[in-house]
Amino acid sequence: MSLLTVYRLATIAATPFASAVLNWRANHGKEDPARLAERMGESNRPRPRGRLVWLHGASVGESLSLLPLIDRFIQRGLEVLVTSGTVASARVLSARLPAGAFHQYAPIDAPKFVERFLDHWRPDIAVFAESELWPNIVAAVRARGAPLVLANARISRKSAERWRAVPGAAKSVFGAVDLCLAQDSDNAARFLALGARCVRIAGNLKFDVPPPPADSAKLAEFNGAIGARPAWAAVSTHPGEEDLVLDAHVDMAAQTPSLLTIIAPRRWERGVEIVEAARARGLTAALRSQESEPRRDVDVYIVDNVGELGLIFRSVGVVFMGKSLLPGGGGQNPIEPAKLGCAILHGPYVENFTEAYGELAAAKAAARVLDAASLARAAQYLLAEPARMRKMGRAAAETVERLGGASRGIMTAVEPYLAQMAVAQQ
């Protein structure tokens, strides 16, 4: 019995418990209680008429990377269904999806739920971001004859090694992909080694994503509250990193008592935990969810609302990108702050975004730090040297602009499938 057969049988056996698990997750903020049925393949929204493209991204970053493609598919007159698997991604997409596209939660990868989902939506083509391939979904899409495209394809060395440990399963899953459009040559080689049949290099789609928006009124209020205070931000931080950021604030505040440090954790629900860590250091801390703007007496301001990174990147000149200071991190996407002209700081562990950080470093638009002390020195220097900070920010914006264009290449690559869809509809 193959590993994928065992997996399929296990997901079938677990299906009766799905409702209880989803309710537990909803009670813990991990699912939307009003939309649990979508996770089981159901929907109260009718399928639109005409040709339907199904695009899927696992979470916030992967989903947002699809925005340039969504716009191009809509311009082609196609209906666009976008799925993701997290509450945060659903909230962000609800604010950023253009007219002509709509969001649903992706079904759990159990045959009953997947078939129910596909019976309802009947996608003409499926485009998944990065390496978000679930065995039952892949098999079901393949069985229905809809082309399956992996766009902005990326897989880490660690994940590729895990797949290589089960070569038969890897070949069945990756070999079912009709077209794999990799970000770069390294990722292309990994997908080929895992059994993908048709692999091309198309570039990184995230360079084409428009910068995160910000409400003009909220932005004016936020900037007004900051005023002339020197301010910097630590964004997409993970457990353990906030302690280092807070230590850096303490070091910096010894020279700059009016300093404001803004922290936007990757998991917004950890805001209270970060407030407690700040107060343990004798700092005044506040949550954005409880106070609309940072008061003058606030040292550390935690942005624990989803969808406000655009506000932060437009309000500060120096941004530290998290998930990069501790081993095993891999880094977070620096492209959004770069597009908005921020000078970028990051730790040494950015292997998930090697290309972006490498290009930014080559343009002297980003600087690497190793610990709390070096983070404090780098941020302090840039705040004290605004000309240098602005020069880094301009270099960052110019670099990511130069690296764009993947969406055009991806649309060219999928054109034969779109042409087949048009012929089939006639």
Short mmCIF file of N, CA, C and O in Angstrom, two decimals, residues 265-360:
data_model
loop_
_atom_site.label_atom_id
_atom_site.label_comp_id
_atom_site.label_asym_id
_atom_site.label_seq_id
_atom_site.Cartn_x
_atom_site.Cartn_y
_atom_site.Cartn_z
N PRO A 265 3.67 42.14 15.48
CA PRO A 265 4.03 40.71 15.49
C PRO A 265 3.36 39.96 14.34
O PRO A 265 2.29 40.35 13.86
N ARG A 266 4.02 38.90 13.92
CA ARG A 266 3.45 38.07 12.84
C ARG A 266 2.10 37.51 13.24
O ARG A 266 1.19 37.43 12.42
N ARG A 267 1.97 37.13 14.51
CA ARG A 267 0.70 36.66 15.04
C ARG A 267 0.12 37.76 15.91
O ARG A 267 0.59 37.99 17.02
N TRP A 268 -0.88 38.45 15.39
CA TRP A 268 -1.41 39.62 16.08
C TRP A 268 -1.94 39.30 17.47
O TRP A 268 -1.94 40.15 18.37
N GLU A 269 -2.39 38.06 17.69
CA GLU A 269 -2.98 37.70 18.98
C GLU A 269 -1.95 37.64 20.10
O GLU A 269 -2.31 37.50 21.28
N ARG A 270 -0.66 37.79 19.78
CA ARG A 270 0.39 37.77 20.80
C ARG A 270 0.65 39.16 21.38
O ARG A 270 1.60 39.37 22.13
N GLY A 271 -0.20 40.13 21.05
CA GLY A 271 0.02 41.49 21.49
C GLY A 271 0.12 41.65 23.00
O GLY A 271 1.01 42.34 23.51
N VAL A 272 -0.79 41.03 23.74
CA VAL A 272 -0.79 41.16 25.20
C VAL A 272 0.50 40.61 25.79
O VAL A 272 1.09 41.19 26.72
N GLU A 273 0.97 39.52 25.25
CA GLU A 273 2.23 38.91 25.69
C GLU A 273 3.41 39.89 25.52
O GLU A 273 4.28 40.00 26.39
N ILE A 274 3.42 40.62 24.43
CA ILE A 274 4.51 41.56 24.17
C ILE A 274 4.41 42.78 25.09
O ILE A 274 5.42 43.31 25.56
N VAL A 275 3.19 43.22 25.36
CA VAL A 275 2.99 44.31 26.32
C VAL A 275 3.58 43.94 27.68
O VAL A 275 4.27 44.74 28.32
N GLU A 276 3.31 42.73 28.11
CA GLU A 276 3.83 42.28 29.41
C GLU A 276 5.35 42.25 29.42
O GLU A 276 5.99 42.63 30.40
N ALA A 277 5.95 41.80 28.31
CA ALA A 277 7.42 41.77 28.22
C ALA A 277 7.99 43.18 28.27
O ALA A 277 9.05 43.42 28.87
N ALA A 278 7.31 44.14 27.64
CA ALA A 278 7.78 45.53 27.67
C ALA A 278 7.67 46.10 29.07
O ALA A 278 8.61 46.76 29.57
N ARG A 279 6.56 45.87 29.73
CA ARG A 279 6.37 46.40 31.08
C ARG A 279 7.34 45.78 32.07
O ARG A 279 7.73 46.44 33.05
N ALA A 280 7.74 44.55 31.81
CA ALA A 280 8.74 43.91 32.68
C ALA A 280 10.07 44.63 32.62
O ALA A 280 10.90 44.52 33.53
N ARG A 281 10.30 45.39 31.56
CA ARG A 281 11.53 46.17 31.41
C ARG A 281 11.34 47.62 31.85
O ARG A 281 12.20 48.46 31.62
N GLY A 282 10.20 47.89 32.45
CA GLY A 282 9.93 49.25 32.92
C GLY A 282 9.46 50.19 31.84
O GLY A 282 9.48 51.41 32.02
N LEU A 283 9.03 49.65 30.70
CA LEU A 283 8.60 50.47 29.58
C LEU A 283 7.08 50.64 29.59
O LEU A 283 6.34 49.76 30.05
N THR A 284 6.62 51.75 29.06
CA THR A 284 5.19 51.97 28.88
C THR A 284 4.80 51.42 27.52
O THR A 284 5.39 51.78 26.49
N ALA A 285 3.83 50.53 27.51
CA ALA A 285 3.43 49.86 26.27
C ALA A 285 1.92 49.96 26.08
O ALA A 285 1.16 50.06 27.06
N ALA A 286 1.49 49.96 24.83
CA ALA A 286 0.07 50.04 24.52
C ALA A 286 -0.24 49.22 23.28
O ALA A 286 0.62 49.03 22.41
N LEU A 287 -1.48 48.74 23.23
CA LEU A 287 -1.97 47.98 22.08
C LEU A 287 -2.82 48.87 21.18
O LEU A 287 -3.65 49.65 21.67
N ARG A 288 -2.63 48.75 19.90
CA ARG A 288 -3.44 49.54 18.96
C ARG A 288 -4.91 49.13 19.04
O ARG A 288 -5.80 49.97 18.85
N SER A 289 -5.19 47.87 19.32
CA SER A 289 -6.58 47.42 19.40
C SER A 289 -7.33 48.07 20.56
O SER A 289 -8.56 48.09 20.57
N GLN A 290 -6.58 48.61 21.53
CA GLN A 290 -7.21 49.24 22.69
C GLN A 290 -7.09 50.76 22.68
O GLN A 290 -7.91 51.45 23.28
N GLU A 291 -6.07 51.28 22.03
CA GLU A 291 -5.88 52.72 21.92
C GLU A 291 -5.59 53.05 20.46
O GLU A 291 -4.67 52.51 19.87
N SER A 292 -6.35 53.97 19.90
CA SER A 292 -6.25 54.21 18.46
C SER A 292 -4.89 54.73 18.04
O SER A 292 -4.37 54.35 16.99
N GLU A 293 -4.26 55.59 18.82
CA GLU A 293 -2.98 56.17 18.44
C GLU A 293 -1.98 56.09 19.60
O GLU A 293 -2.38 56.02 20.77
N PRO A 294 -0.69 56.11 19.30
CA PRO A 294 0.33 56.07 20.36
C PRO A 294 0.39 57.38 21.14
O PRO A 294 0.62 58.44 20.56
N ARG A 295 0.15 57.32 22.44
CA ARG A 295 0.24 58.52 23.29
C ARG A 295 1.71 58.95 23.43
O ARG A 295 2.63 58.19 23.16
N ARG A 296 1.88 60.19 23.88
CA ARG A 296 3.24 60.71 24.02
C ARG A 296 4.06 59.96 25.06
O ARG A 296 5.29 59.93 24.99
N ASP A 297 3.37 59.37 26.06
CA ASP A 297 4.10 58.67 27.12
C ASP A 297 4.34 57.19 26.81
O ASP A 297 4.92 56.47 27.62
N VAL A 298 3.92 56.75 25.61
CA VAL A 298 4.08 55.34 25.23
C VAL A 298 5.47 55.13 24.62
O VAL A 298 5.86 55.84 23.70
N ASP A 299 6.21 54.16 25.16
CA ASP A 299 7.52 53.81 24.63
C ASP A 299 7.41 52.79 23.50
O ASP A 299 8.11 52.89 22.49
N VAL A 300 6.56 51.79 23.72
CA VAL A 300 6.42 50.68 22.77
C VAL A 300 4.95 50.54 22.39
O VAL A 300 4.09 50.40 23.26
N TYR A 301 4.69 50.59 21.10
CA TYR A 301 3.32 50.55 20.59
C TYR A 301 3.17 49.29 19.75
O TYR A 301 3.86 49.12 18.74
N ILE A 302 2.27 48.40 20.17
CA ILE A 302 2.10 47.12 19.49
C ILE A 302 0.88 47.20 18.58
O ILE A 302 -0.25 47.43 19.03
N VAL A 303 1.11 47.02 17.30
CA VAL A 303 0.03 47.02 16.32
C VAL A 303 -0.49 45.59 16.20
O VAL A 303 0.13 44.74 15.57
N ASP A 304 -1.61 45.34 16.83
CA ASP A 304 -2.17 43.99 16.87
C ASP A 304 -3.44 43.89 16.05
O ASP A 304 -4.30 43.04 16.31
N ASN A 305 -3.57 44.74 15.04
CA ASN A 305 -4.68 44.66 14.08
C ASN A 305 -4.15 44.14 12.76
O ASN A 305 -3.02 44.44 12.37
N VAL A 306 -4.97 43.38 12.07
CA VAL A 306 -4.59 42.85 10.76
C VAL A 306 -4.76 43.93 9.69
O VAL A 306 -5.67 44.74 9.74
N GLY A 307 -3.84 43.96 8.73
CA GLY A 307 -3.99 44.81 7.57
C GLY A 307 -3.52 46.24 7.75
O GLY A 307 -3.96 47.12 6.99
N GLU A 308 -2.62 46.51 8.70
CA GLU A 308 -2.16 47.88 8.92
C GLU A 308 -0.67 48.07 8.66
O GLU A 308 -0.09 49.08 9.07
N LEU A 309 -0.06 47.13 7.96
CA LEU A 309 1.36 47.30 7.65
C LEU A 309 1.59 48.50 6.73
O LEU A 309 2.62 49.18 6.83
N GLY A 310 0.65 48.78 5.84
CA GLY A 310 0.78 49.93 4.97
C GLY A 310 0.86 51.22 5.77
O GLY A 310 1.58 52.16 5.39
N LEU A 311 0.13 51.29 6.86
CA LEU A 311 0.17 52.44 7.75
C LEU A 311 1.56 52.59 8.37
O LEU A 311 2.13 53.69 8.41
N ILE A 312 2.11 51.48 8.84
CA ILE A 312 3.43 51.52 9.49
C ILE A 312 4.51 51.91 8.51
O ILE A 312 5.34 52.78 8.78
N PHE A 313 4.54 51.26 7.34
CA PHE A 313 5.61 51.51 6.38
C PHE A 313 5.60 52.94 5.85
O PHE A 313 6.62 53.44 5.39
N ARG A 314 4.45 53.60 5.91
CA ARG A 314 4.37 54.99 5.46
C ARG A 314 4.68 55.98 6.58
O ARG A 314 4.76 57.18 6.33
N SER A 315 4.84 55.48 7.79
CA SER A 315 5.01 56.36 8.95
C SER A 315 6.41 56.35 9.54
O SER A 315 6.74 57.23 10.33
N VAL A 316 7.21 55.36 9.19
CA VAL A 316 8.57 55.27 9.72
C VAL A 316 9.55 55.10 8.57
O VAL A 316 9.18 54.66 7.48
N GLY A 317 10.80 55.41 8.83
CA GLY A 317 11.83 55.27 7.79
C GLY A 317 12.70 54.06 7.95
O GLY A 317 13.40 53.66 7.02
N VAL A 318 12.67 53.45 9.15
CA VAL A 318 13.51 52.29 9.45
C VAL A 318 12.63 51.13 9.87
O VAL A 318 11.81 51.27 10.79
N VAL A 319 12.79 49.99 9.21
CA VAL A 319 11.98 48.81 9.52
C VAL A 319 12.89 47.60 9.70
O VAL A 319 13.71 47.30 8.82
N PHE A 320 12.74 46.92 10.83
CA PHE A 320 13.38 45.62 11.03
C PHE A 320 12.39 44.54 10.66
O PHE A 320 11.27 44.52 11.16
N MET A 321 12.80 43.62 9.77
CA MET A 321 11.94 42.51 9.36
C MET A 321 12.25 41.28 10.20
O MET A 321 13.39 40.85 10.29
N GLY A 322 11.21 40.73 10.82
CA GLY A 322 11.38 39.64 11.77
C GLY A 322 11.57 38.27 11.16
O GLY A 322 11.79 38.11 9.97
N LYS A 323 11.51 37.28 12.04
CA LYS A 323 11.76 35.87 11.72
C LYS A 323 13.15 35.71 11.10
O LYS A 323 13.37 34.86 10.24
N SER A 324 14.08 36.54 11.56
CA SER A 324 15.41 36.53 10.95
C SER A 324 16.55 36.58 11.96
O SER A 324 17.70 36.37 11.58
N LEU A 325 16.26 36.82 13.23
CA LEU A 325 17.32 36.95 14.22
C LEU A 325 17.66 35.65 14.93
O LEU A 325 18.74 35.52 15.50
N LEU A 326 16.74 34.68 14.90
CA LEU A 326 16.95 33.43 15.63
C LEU A 326 17.10 32.27 14.65
O LEU A 326 16.48 32.26 13.59
N PRO A 327 17.94 31.29 14.99
CA PRO A 327 18.14 30.15 14.09
C PRO A 327 16.83 29.47 13.71
O PRO A 327 15.92 29.34 14.53
N GLY A 328 16.75 29.04 12.46
CA GLY A 328 15.54 28.39 11.97
C GLY A 328 14.47 29.34 11.50
O GLY A 328 13.38 28.92 11.13
N GLY A 329 14.79 30.64 11.49
CA GLY A 329 13.77 31.62 11.11
C GLY A 329 13.41 31.55 9.64
O GLY A 329 12.32 31.15 9.26
N GLY A 330 14.34 31.95 8.77
CA GLY A 330 14.08 31.95 7.34
C GLY A 330 13.73 33.30 6.78
O GLY A 330 13.76 33.51 5.57
N GLY A 331 13.34 34.25 7.66
CA GLY A 331 13.07 35.60 7.21
C GLY A 331 11.63 35.84 6.81
O GLY A 331 10.83 34.91 6.65
N GLN A 332 11.28 37.11 6.70
CA GLN A 332 9.97 37.54 6.20
C GLN A 332 10.19 38.44 4.98
O GLN A 332 11.26 39.02 4.80
N ASN A 333 9.18 38.54 4.18
CA ASN A 333 9.25 39.25 2.91
C ASN A 333 9.56 40.74 3.11
O ASN A 333 8.76 41.46 3.71
N PRO A 334 10.70 41.24 2.56
CA PRO A 334 11.03 42.66 2.73
C PRO A 334 10.53 43.54 1.60
O PRO A 334 10.80 44.75 1.59
N ILE A 335 9.81 42.99 0.64
CA ILE A 335 9.47 43.73 -0.56
C ILE A 335 8.49 44.86 -0.28
O ILE A 335 8.62 45.97 -0.83
N GLU A 336 7.50 44.63 0.58
CA GLU A 336 6.51 45.67 0.85
C GLU A 336 7.13 46.92 1.47
O GLU A 336 6.89 48.03 0.99
N PRO A 337 7.93 46.81 2.55
CA PRO A 337 8.54 48.04 3.06
C PRO A 337 9.51 48.67 2.06
O PRO A 337 9.65 49.89 2.02
N ALA A 338 10.16 47.83 1.25
CA ALA A 338 11.07 48.37 0.24
C ALA A 338 10.30 49.21 -0.77
O ALA A 338 10.74 50.29 -1.18
N LYS A 339 9.11 48.75 -1.18
CA LYS A 339 8.32 49.50 -2.16
C LYS A 339 7.92 50.87 -1.62
O LYS A 339 7.74 51.82 -2.39
N LEU A 340 7.79 50.97 -0.30
CA LEU A 340 7.38 52.23 0.30
C LEU A 340 8.57 53.03 0.83
O LEU A 340 8.41 53.95 1.62
N GLY A 341 9.77 52.66 0.38
CA GLY A 341 10.95 53.47 0.65
C GLY A 341 11.49 53.41 2.05
O GLY A 341 12.07 54.40 2.53
N CYS A 342 11.38 52.26 2.71
CA CYS A 342 11.94 52.11 4.05
C CYS A 342 13.36 51.55 3.98
O CYS A 342 13.65 50.69 3.15
N ALA A 343 14.22 52.04 4.86
CA ALA A 343 15.52 51.40 5.06
C ALA A 343 15.28 50.13 5.87
O ALA A 343 14.55 50.15 6.86
N ILE A 344 15.88 49.01 5.45
CA ILE A 344 15.52 47.71 6.01
C ILE A 344 16.68 47.11 6.79
O ILE A 344 17.82 47.08 6.33
N LEU A 345 16.36 46.62 7.98
CA LEU A 345 17.28 45.86 8.82
C LEU A 345 16.75 44.44 8.95
O LEU A 345 15.54 44.22 8.94
N HIS A 346 17.66 43.49 9.07
CA HIS A 346 17.24 42.09 9.20
C HIS A 346 18.34 41.29 9.87
O HIS A 346 19.50 41.69 9.89
N GLY A 347 17.97 40.12 10.39
CA GLY A 347 18.94 39.23 10.99
C GLY A 347 19.62 38.36 9.95
O GLY A 347 19.38 38.51 8.74
N PRO A 348 20.44 37.41 10.39
CA PRO A 348 21.21 36.58 9.45
C PRO A 348 20.42 35.44 8.83
O PRO A 348 20.88 34.84 7.85
N TYR A 349 19.24 35.13 9.36
CA TYR A 349 18.51 33.94 8.93
C TYR A 349 17.37 34.34 7.98
O TYR A 349 16.21 34.45 8.37
N VAL A 350 17.72 34.54 6.71
CA VAL A 350 16.74 35.01 5.71
C VAL A 350 16.74 34.10 4.48
O VAL A 350 16.48 34.55 3.37
N GLU A 351 17.00 32.81 4.67
CA GLU A 351 17.16 31.91 3.53
C GLU A 351 15.88 31.74 2.71
O GLU A 351 15.95 31.33 1.54
N ASN A 352 14.72 32.05 3.27
CA ASN A 352 13.48 31.94 2.50
C ASN A 352 13.31 33.07 1.49
O ASN A 352 12.46 33.00 0.60
N PHE A 353 14.11 34.12 1.63
CA PHE A 353 14.03 35.27 0.73
C PHE A 353 15.43 35.70 0.31
O PHE A 353 15.77 36.89 0.33
N THR A 354 16.24 34.71 -0.05
CA THR A 354 17.64 34.97 -0.39
C THR A 354 17.78 35.98 -1.50
O THR A 354 18.61 36.91 -1.43
N GLU A 355 16.99 35.83 -2.56
CA GLU A 355 17.11 36.74 -3.70
C GLU A 355 16.81 38.17 -3.30
O GLU A 355 17.58 39.10 -3.61
N ALA A 356 15.68 38.39 -2.61
CA ALA A 356 15.27 39.75 -2.28
C ALA A 356 16.29 40.43 -1.37
O ALA A 356 16.71 41.57 -1.62
N TYR A 357 16.71 39.73 -0.32
CA TYR A 357 17.67 40.34 0.60
C TYR A 357 19.03 40.52 -0.06
O TYR A 357 19.73 41.50 0.21
N GLY A 358 19.39 39.60 -0.93
CA GLY A 358 20.67 39.73 -1.64
C GLY A 358 20.68 40.96 -2.54
O GLY A 358 21.67 41.70 -2.58
N GLU A 359 19.60 41.16 -3.27
CA GLU A 359 19.51 42.33 -4.15
C GLU A 359 19.48 43.62 -3.35
O GLU A 359 20.12 44.61 -3.73
N LEU A 360 18.75 43.63 -2.25
CA LEU A 360 18.69 44.83 -1.41
C LEU A 360 20.05 45.13 -0.78
O LEU A 360 20.46 46.30 -0.69
#
